[in-house]
Amino acid sequence: MQRLDIHLLYVEDDFLIRESTYKVLKRFVSRVSTASNGEEAFSLFSKDKPDVILTDISMPRIDGLALAKKIIETDQDVPIIINSAHSDAFYFLKAISTKVEGFLIKPIDFNLLYELLKKVTRELILKKEVQKQINRIKTLLDFLANMVIMTDGFKLYEVNKSFLEFTGYLSIEEFHQKYKKISDIFIQEKGYVYDLPDKTWVSVILNNSINQNRVKLYDSIQKEEKVFLLKYNKVLDDDVFIVSFTDITDLDRKTIRLEHTAFIDDLTKIYNRRKFDELFLEELQETEKSQSKLSLIMFDLDFFKNINDTYGHREGDIVLQKLTKEVGYRIRQSDVFARWGGEEFMILLKNTGINGAYHLAEKIRKFVEKIKFNFDKKVTISLGITEYRQEDTIEAMVERADEALYRAKENGRNRTENF
């Protein structure tokens, strides 16, 4: 078993459990810190900044869920694993609403915990790699030959040779014969700087952090789009800025690939839970703003454990891969499809009410029954659906979808229920 290079904070109020588990955890990870209650744990977290938190729920002073919420309010990227003797739906749903990484029932299944820690470690490594690339480019920028302009955000006052060569013009005057303002050459694409209806691009970069100030331009010589990082300085007291453009096209592409990897489930190649939460929040905000419809489908495989036990985990993985591939073919490009955890999946349906969600859920359910796998046993799924309600939250919608899924299971499985 490979030792994982992470710092884990383990929180458990029972001395004997804490000490015995600590000995096992030391074999799993390079560094383990322990705390006997939530208050002590938060103090250690604030001081040492561990990579992962593993915490019990029932503890004096601050319980595990309250600790998780407090930590997430401080740093929402810290993975938190809940470990509890409580196995009922209340605590599980509370853990989901707190956005923890995992929920383990006592006594700890150390094999399951290790797999969860491996997954968390992979995500941490990818994040660190993305940040490392960003930090590296910041160090290199000052040594690159950049395009440089002097502008008030509209008119160009001075430009260097690199800018003229890139844009294909001989002078500022010639440039302004075609373009009224510099931002006319900015490609308007999400994630990049350009003029907005209520603010200029200069206002945008002044309010952004440095690594958000990226602009996309068309290279008239190489006939392709290029991405540049903008650096700026104000010229004395005038409303004029010196702006440099550093070509980060290759880094931008690599960063996008790394971010893509960090948000894609390794097995099924669809979004993971972290990315789903991010996109869900965006869609919820857009739905509130536009007063449009939004629905959620939550489904999982019926008796999936039996498949693993009977045919092996490799065959179970093949089932998940084939199922997600086939389901992916049957939803719209605008729908958000993600692996929620284990054999549970989510589909977020934009501009879709409960009737449309039910129709799609039934279509998927009936199709899954017909998928042929490497064994004779039929695979089925149960689905729970819900629709956005005024002032809804992610937690509320997920809780209703989960309750609907629970009803589908209780009512015989291989069916769709709504809540």
PDB file of C-alpha atoms in Angstrom, residues 109-119:
ATOM      1  CA  ASP A 109     -13.627   0.446   6.506  1.00  0.00           C
ATOM      2  CA  PHE A 110      -9.949   1.270   6.056  1.00  0.00           C
ATOM      3  CA  ASN A 111      -9.850  -0.035   2.489  1.00  0.00           C
ATOM      4  CA  LEU A 112     -12.687   2.313   1.563  1.00  0.00           C
ATOM      5  CA  LEU A 113     -11.020   5.165   3.458  1.00  0.00           C
ATOM      6  CA  TYR A 114      -7.722   4.584   1.661  1.00  0.00           C
ATOM      7  CA  GLU A 115      -9.425   4.649  -1.752  1.00  0.00           C
ATOM      8  CA  LEU A 116     -11.169   7.878  -0.787  1.00  0.00           C
ATOM      9  CA  LEU A 117      -7.860   9.395   0.357  1.00  0.00           C
ATOM     10  CA  LYS A 118      -6.212   8.314  -2.909  1.00  0.00           C
ATOM     11  CA  LYS A 119      -8.927  10.109  -4.875  1.00  0.00           C
TER      12      LYS A 119
END
